[in-house]
Short mmCIF file of C-alpha atoms and ligand atoms in Angstrom, two decimals:
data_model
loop_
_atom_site.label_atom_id
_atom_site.label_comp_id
_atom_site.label_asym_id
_atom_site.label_seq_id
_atom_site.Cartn_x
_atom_site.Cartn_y
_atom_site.Cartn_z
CA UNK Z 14 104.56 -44.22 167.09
CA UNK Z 15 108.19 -43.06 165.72
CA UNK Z 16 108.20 -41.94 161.86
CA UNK Z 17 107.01 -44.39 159.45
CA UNK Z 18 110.15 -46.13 157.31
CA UNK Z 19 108.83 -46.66 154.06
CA UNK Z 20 105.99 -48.98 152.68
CA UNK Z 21 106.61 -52.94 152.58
CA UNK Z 22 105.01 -55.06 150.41
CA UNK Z 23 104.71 -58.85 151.60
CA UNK Z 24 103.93 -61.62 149.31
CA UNK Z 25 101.85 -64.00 150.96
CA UNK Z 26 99.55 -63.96 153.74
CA UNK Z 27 99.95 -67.45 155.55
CA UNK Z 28 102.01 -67.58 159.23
CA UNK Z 29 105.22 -66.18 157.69
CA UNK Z 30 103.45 -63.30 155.79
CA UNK Z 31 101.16 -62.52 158.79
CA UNK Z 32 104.42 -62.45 161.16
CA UNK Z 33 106.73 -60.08 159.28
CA UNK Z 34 103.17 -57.58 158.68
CA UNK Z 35 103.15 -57.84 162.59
CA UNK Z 36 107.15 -57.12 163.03
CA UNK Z 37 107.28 -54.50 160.28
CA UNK Z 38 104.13 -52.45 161.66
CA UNK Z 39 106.37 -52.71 164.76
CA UNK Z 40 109.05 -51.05 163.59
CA UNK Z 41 107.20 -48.26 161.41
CA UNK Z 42 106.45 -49.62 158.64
CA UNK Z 43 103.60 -48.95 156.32
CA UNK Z 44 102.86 -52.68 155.44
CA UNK Z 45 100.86 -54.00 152.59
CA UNK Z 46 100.08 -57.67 152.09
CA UNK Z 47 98.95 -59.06 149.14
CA UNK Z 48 97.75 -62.85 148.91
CA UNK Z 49 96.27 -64.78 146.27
CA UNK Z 50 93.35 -66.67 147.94
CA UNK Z 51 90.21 -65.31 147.36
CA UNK Z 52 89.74 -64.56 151.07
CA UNK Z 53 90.94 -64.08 154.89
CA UNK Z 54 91.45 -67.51 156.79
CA UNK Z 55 88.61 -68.70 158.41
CA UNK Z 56 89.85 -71.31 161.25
CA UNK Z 57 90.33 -74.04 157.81
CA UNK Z 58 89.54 -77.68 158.88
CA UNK Z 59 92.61 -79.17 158.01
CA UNK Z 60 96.02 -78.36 159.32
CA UNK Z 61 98.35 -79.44 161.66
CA UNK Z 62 100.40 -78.58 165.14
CA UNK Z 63 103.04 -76.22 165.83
CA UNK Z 64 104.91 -76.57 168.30
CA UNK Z 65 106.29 -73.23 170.12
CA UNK Z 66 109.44 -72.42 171.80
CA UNK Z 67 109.35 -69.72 174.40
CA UNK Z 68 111.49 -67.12 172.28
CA UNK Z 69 108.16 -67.59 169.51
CA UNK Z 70 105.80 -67.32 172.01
CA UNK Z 71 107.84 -63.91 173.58
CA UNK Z 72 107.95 -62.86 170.30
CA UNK Z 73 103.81 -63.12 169.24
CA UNK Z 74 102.59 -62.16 172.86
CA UNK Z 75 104.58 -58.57 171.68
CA UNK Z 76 102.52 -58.42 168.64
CA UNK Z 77 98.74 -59.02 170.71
CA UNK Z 78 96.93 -56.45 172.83
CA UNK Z 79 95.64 -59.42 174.43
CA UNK Z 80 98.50 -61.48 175.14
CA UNK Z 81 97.02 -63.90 176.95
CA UNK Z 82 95.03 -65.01 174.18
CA UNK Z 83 98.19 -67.39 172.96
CA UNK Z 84 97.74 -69.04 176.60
CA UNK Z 85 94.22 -69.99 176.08
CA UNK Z 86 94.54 -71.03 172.44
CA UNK Z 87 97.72 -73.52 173.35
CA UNK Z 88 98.40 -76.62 175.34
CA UNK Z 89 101.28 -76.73 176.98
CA UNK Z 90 104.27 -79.27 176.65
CA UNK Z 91 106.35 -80.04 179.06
CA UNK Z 92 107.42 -83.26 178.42
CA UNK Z 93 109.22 -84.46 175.40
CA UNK Z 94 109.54 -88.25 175.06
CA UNK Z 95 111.25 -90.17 172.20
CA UNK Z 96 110.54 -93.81 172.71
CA UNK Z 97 110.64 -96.58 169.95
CA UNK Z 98 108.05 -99.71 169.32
CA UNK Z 99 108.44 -102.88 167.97
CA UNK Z 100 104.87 -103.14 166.56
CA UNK Z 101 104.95 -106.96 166.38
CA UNK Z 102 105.84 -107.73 170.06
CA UNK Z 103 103.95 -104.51 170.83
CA UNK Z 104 106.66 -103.76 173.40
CA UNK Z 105 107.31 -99.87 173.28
CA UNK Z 106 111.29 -98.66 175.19
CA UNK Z 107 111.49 -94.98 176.34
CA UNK Z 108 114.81 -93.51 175.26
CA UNK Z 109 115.01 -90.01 176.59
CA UNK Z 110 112.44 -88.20 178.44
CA UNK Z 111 112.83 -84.26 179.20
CA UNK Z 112 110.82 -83.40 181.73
CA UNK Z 113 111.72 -79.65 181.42
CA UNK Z 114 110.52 -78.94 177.67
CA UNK Z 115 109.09 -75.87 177.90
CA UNK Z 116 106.94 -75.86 174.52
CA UNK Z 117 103.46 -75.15 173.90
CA UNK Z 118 101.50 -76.78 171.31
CA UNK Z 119 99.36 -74.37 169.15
CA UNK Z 120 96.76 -75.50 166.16
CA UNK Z 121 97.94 -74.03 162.82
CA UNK Z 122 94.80 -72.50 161.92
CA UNK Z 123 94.60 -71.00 165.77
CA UNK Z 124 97.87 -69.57 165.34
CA UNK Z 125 96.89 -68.05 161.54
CA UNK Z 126 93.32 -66.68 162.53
CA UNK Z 127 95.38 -64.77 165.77
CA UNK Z 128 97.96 -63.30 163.60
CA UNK Z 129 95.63 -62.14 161.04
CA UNK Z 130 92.84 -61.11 163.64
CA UNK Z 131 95.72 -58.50 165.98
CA UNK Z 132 95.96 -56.49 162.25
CA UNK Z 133 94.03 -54.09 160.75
CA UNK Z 134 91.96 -55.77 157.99
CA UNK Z 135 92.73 -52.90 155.30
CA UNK Z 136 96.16 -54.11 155.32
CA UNK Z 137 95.70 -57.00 153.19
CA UNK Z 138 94.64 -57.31 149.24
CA UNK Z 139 93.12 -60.66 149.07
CA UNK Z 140 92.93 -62.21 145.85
CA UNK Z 141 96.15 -60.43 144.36
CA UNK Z 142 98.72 -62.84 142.88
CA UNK Z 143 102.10 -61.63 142.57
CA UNK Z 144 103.61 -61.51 138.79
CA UNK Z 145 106.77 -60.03 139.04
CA UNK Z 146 108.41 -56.81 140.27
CA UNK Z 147 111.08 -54.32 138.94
CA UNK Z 148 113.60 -52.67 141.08
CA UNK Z 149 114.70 -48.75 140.76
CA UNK Z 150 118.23 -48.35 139.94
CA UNK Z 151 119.20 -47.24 143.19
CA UNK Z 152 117.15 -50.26 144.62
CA UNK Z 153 115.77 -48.11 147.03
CA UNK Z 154 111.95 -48.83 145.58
CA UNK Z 155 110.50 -51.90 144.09
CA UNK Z 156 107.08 -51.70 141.77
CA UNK Z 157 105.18 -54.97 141.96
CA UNK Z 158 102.94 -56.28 139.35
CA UNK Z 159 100.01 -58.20 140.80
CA UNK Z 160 96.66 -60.36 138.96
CA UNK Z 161 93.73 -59.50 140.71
CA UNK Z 162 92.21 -62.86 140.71
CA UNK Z 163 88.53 -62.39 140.45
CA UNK Z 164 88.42 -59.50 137.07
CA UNK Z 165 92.15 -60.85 136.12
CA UNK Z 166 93.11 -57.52 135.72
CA UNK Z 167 97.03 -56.31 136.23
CA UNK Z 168 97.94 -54.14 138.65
CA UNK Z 169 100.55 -52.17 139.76
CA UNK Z 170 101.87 -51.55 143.36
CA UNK Z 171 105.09 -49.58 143.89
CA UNK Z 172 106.43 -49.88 148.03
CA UNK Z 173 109.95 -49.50 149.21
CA UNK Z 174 110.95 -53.29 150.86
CA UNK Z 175 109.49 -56.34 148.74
CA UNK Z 176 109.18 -59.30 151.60
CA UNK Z 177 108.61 -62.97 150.08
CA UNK Z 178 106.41 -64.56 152.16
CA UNK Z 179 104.97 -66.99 149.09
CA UNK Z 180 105.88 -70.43 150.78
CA UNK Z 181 108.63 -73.13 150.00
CA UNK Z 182 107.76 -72.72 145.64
CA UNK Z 183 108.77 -68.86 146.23
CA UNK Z 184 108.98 -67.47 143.13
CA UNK Z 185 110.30 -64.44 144.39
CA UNK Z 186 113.41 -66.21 145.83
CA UNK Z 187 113.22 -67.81 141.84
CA UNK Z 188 114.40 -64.23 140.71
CA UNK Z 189 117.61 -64.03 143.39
CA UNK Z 190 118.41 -67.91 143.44
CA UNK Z 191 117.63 -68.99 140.18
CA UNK Z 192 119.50 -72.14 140.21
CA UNK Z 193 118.53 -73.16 144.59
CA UNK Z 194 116.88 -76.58 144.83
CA UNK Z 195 114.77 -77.97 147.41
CA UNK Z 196 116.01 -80.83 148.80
CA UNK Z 197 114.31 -84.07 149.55
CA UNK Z 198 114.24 -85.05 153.23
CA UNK Z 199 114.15 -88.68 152.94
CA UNK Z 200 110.76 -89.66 154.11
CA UNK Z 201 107.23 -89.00 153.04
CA UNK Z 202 104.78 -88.30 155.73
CA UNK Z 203 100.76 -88.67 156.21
CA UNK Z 204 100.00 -86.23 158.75
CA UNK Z 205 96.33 -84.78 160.14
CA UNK Z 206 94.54 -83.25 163.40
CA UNK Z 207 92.10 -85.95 164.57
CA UNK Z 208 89.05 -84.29 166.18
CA UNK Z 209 87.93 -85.78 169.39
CA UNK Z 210 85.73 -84.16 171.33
CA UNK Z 211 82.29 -85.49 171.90
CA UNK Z 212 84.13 -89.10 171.57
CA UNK Z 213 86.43 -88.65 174.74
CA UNK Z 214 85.84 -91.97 176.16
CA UNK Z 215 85.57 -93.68 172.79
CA UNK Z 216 87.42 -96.99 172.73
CA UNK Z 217 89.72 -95.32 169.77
CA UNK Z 218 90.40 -92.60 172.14
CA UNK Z 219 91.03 -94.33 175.32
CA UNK Z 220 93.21 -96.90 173.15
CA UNK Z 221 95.44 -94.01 172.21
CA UNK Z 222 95.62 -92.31 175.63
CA UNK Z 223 96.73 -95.62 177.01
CA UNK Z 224 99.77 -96.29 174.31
CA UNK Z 225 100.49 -92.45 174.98
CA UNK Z 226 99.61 -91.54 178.94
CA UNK Z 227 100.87 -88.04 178.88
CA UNK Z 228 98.96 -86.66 175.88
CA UNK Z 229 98.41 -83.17 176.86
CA UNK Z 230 101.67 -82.11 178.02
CA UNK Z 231 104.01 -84.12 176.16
CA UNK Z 232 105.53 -84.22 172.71
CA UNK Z 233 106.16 -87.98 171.41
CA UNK Z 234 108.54 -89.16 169.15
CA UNK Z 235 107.65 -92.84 168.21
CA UNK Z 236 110.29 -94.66 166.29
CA UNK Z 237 109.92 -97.70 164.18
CA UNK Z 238 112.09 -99.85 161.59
CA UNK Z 239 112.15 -97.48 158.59
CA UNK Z 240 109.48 -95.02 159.87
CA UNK Z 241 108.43 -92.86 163.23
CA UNK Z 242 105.42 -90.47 164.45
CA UNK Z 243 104.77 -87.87 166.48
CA UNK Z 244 101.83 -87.33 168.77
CA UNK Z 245 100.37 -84.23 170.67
CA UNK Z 246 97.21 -82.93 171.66
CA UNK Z 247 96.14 -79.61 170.78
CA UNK Z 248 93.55 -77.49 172.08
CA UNK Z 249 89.52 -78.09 172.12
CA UNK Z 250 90.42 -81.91 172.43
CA UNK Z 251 92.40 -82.50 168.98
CA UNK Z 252 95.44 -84.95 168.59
CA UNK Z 253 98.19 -84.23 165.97
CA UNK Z 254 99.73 -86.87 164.65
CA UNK Z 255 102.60 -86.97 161.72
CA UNK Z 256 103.70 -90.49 160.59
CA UNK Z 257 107.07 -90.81 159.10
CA UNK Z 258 107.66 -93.08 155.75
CA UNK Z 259 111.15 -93.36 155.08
CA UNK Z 260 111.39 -94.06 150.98
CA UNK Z 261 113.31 -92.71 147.87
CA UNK Z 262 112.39 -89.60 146.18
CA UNK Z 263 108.54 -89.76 144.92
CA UNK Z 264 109.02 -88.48 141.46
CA UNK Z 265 106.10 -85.67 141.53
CA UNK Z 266 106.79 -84.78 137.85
CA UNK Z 267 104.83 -87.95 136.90
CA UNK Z 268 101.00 -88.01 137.71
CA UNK Z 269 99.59 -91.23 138.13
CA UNK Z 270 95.90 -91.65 138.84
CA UNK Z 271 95.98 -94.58 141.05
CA UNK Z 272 92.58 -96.48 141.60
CA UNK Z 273 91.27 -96.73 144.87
CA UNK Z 274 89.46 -99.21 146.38
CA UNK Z 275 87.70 -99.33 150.20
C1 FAD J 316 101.58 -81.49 154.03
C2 FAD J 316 102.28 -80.51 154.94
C3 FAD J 316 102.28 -80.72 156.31
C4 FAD J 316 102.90 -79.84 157.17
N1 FAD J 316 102.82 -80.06 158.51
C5 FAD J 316 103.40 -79.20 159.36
C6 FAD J 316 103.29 -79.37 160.77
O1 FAD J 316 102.68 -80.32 161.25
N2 FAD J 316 103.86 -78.46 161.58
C7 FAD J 316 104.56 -77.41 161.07
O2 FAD J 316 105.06 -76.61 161.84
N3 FAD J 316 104.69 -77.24 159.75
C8 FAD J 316 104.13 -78.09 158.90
N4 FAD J 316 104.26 -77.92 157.56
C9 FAD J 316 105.05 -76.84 157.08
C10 FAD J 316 104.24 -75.57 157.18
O3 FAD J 316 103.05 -75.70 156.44
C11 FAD J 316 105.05 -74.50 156.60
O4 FAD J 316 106.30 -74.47 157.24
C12 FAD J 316 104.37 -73.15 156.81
O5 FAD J 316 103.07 -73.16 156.29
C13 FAD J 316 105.19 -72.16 156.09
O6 FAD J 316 104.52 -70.93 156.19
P1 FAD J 316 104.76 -69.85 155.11
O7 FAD J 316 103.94 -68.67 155.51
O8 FAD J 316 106.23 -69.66 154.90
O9 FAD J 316 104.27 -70.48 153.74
P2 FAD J 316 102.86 -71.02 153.30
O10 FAD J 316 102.03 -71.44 154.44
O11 FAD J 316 103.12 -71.99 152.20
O12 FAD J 316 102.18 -69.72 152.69
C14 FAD J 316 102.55 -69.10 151.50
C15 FAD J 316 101.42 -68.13 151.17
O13 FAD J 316 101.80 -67.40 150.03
C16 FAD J 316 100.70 -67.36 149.15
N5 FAD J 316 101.24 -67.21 147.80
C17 FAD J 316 102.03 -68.08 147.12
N6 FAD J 316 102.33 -67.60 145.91
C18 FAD J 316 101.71 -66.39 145.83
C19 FAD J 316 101.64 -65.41 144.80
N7 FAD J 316 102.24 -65.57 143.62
N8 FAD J 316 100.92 -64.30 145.04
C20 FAD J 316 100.28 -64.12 146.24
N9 FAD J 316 100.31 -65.02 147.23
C21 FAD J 316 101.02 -66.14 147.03
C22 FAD J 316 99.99 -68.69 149.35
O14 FAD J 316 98.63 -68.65 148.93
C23 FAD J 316 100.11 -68.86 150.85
O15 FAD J 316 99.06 -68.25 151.57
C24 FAD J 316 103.61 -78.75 156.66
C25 FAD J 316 103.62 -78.53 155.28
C26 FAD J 316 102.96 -79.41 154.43
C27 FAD J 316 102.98 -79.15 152.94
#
């Protein structure tokens, strides 16, 4: 262990805060990480896939004592297929299909609880939301003012690297790009992890399997008029699936409560 750098303070503890604690403990740093929810992720129902290239799975096995644990907790992918259906005719056209993708398909919340389970548990402050900070003049250390949630008192952490790791809203990045604005892809999309197992041979199941063969090893792109999806299973028998809406801008400003009827 060379000589500690300096103490880091990350802002947020989802996969982005949980990967720079692991690369910043790697390279000597004292590493503090201070999220707002009330407590450490708990494998959380919801979610969704992630797909990983071998550089990102290189780069986590470095950070586990167990590296084979990303192995067991992934499926791999070793096809990727883009395809496109005409739903009407119900005639589906391969376009391209790589048999050499070398991806492996990890569940969100797998990935999270691995990351946060390879560090030390005193490195995080759950329940702290980040205020605001103040740099030194020499901006060689940063004092961060945080809410502690639960007795909403203020506190006040001083470290020597400030890493935002607070999501896409960053208000961190606020501070340094006052005026940057996030910019709307062009489609909305419904996405979820549909939970199989007990229900393998279910006709929903077997339906799906037989529209999509190679579930388990490959990564589909499914394109329609105006729309597309993507489908891959995920570990402990659990399908991913992302469906595309291609629409103008939703305007979020505006909340609507729109009845709903089943
Ligand atoms: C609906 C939806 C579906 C998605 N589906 C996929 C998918 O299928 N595959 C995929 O790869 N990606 C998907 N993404 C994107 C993925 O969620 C993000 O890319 C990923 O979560 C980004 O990780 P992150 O750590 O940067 O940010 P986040 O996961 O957003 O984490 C930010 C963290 O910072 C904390 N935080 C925020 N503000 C503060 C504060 N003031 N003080 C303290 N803590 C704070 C938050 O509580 C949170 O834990 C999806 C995103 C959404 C919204």
């Amino acid at each position: 262990m060379g000589k500690k750098k300096g103490k880091a303070i990350i802002v947020g503890g989802s996969i982005a805060g949980l990967s720079c604690a692991h690369s910043l403990t790697l390279a000597c740093w004292d590493v503090l990480v201070l999220e707002k929810s009330s407590e450490p992720p708990v494998g959380s129902p919801t979610g969704a896939g992630l797909g990983l290239d071998p550089q990102a799975r290189q780069i986590i096995k470095s950070w586990l004592t167990t590296p084979q644990l990303l192995d067991e907790i992934t499926l791999p992918l070793s096809i990727d297929q883009n395809q496109t259906t005409d739903s009407e005719k119900k005639v589906t056209r391969i376009l391209t299909r790589d048999e050499d993708f070398d991806f492996r398909a990890a569940y969100w919340s797998d990935i999270q609880s691995l990351l946060y389970n390879a560090l030390p548990q005193t490195m995080f402050l759950w329940g702290h939301k980040f205020l605001s900070f103040t740099m030194s003049q020499d901006e060689s250390n940063v004092k961060v003012k945080t809410l502690v949630v639960e007795t909403q008192e203020t506190v006040e952490i001083e470290g020597d690297l400030l890493i935002a790791a607070d999501g896409c809203l960053s208000s961190i990045r606020k501070t340094f790009l006052p005026d940057f604005k996030l910019r709307y892809s062009g489609y909305c999309a419904w996405r979820g992890v549909f939970d199989f197992s007990g229900n393998e041979n279910s006709e929903t199941v077997s339906g799906i399997k037989k529209v999509y063969p190679d579930l388990g090893k490959c990564l589909y792109f499914d394109l329609g008029e105006q729309t597309h999806s993507v489908f891959y299973e995920l570990f402990n028998k659990k399908l991913n699936w992302i469906w595309y809406v291609n629409q103008p801008e939703p305007d979020l400003k505006v909340r609507r409560l729109i009845p709903l009827s089943f």
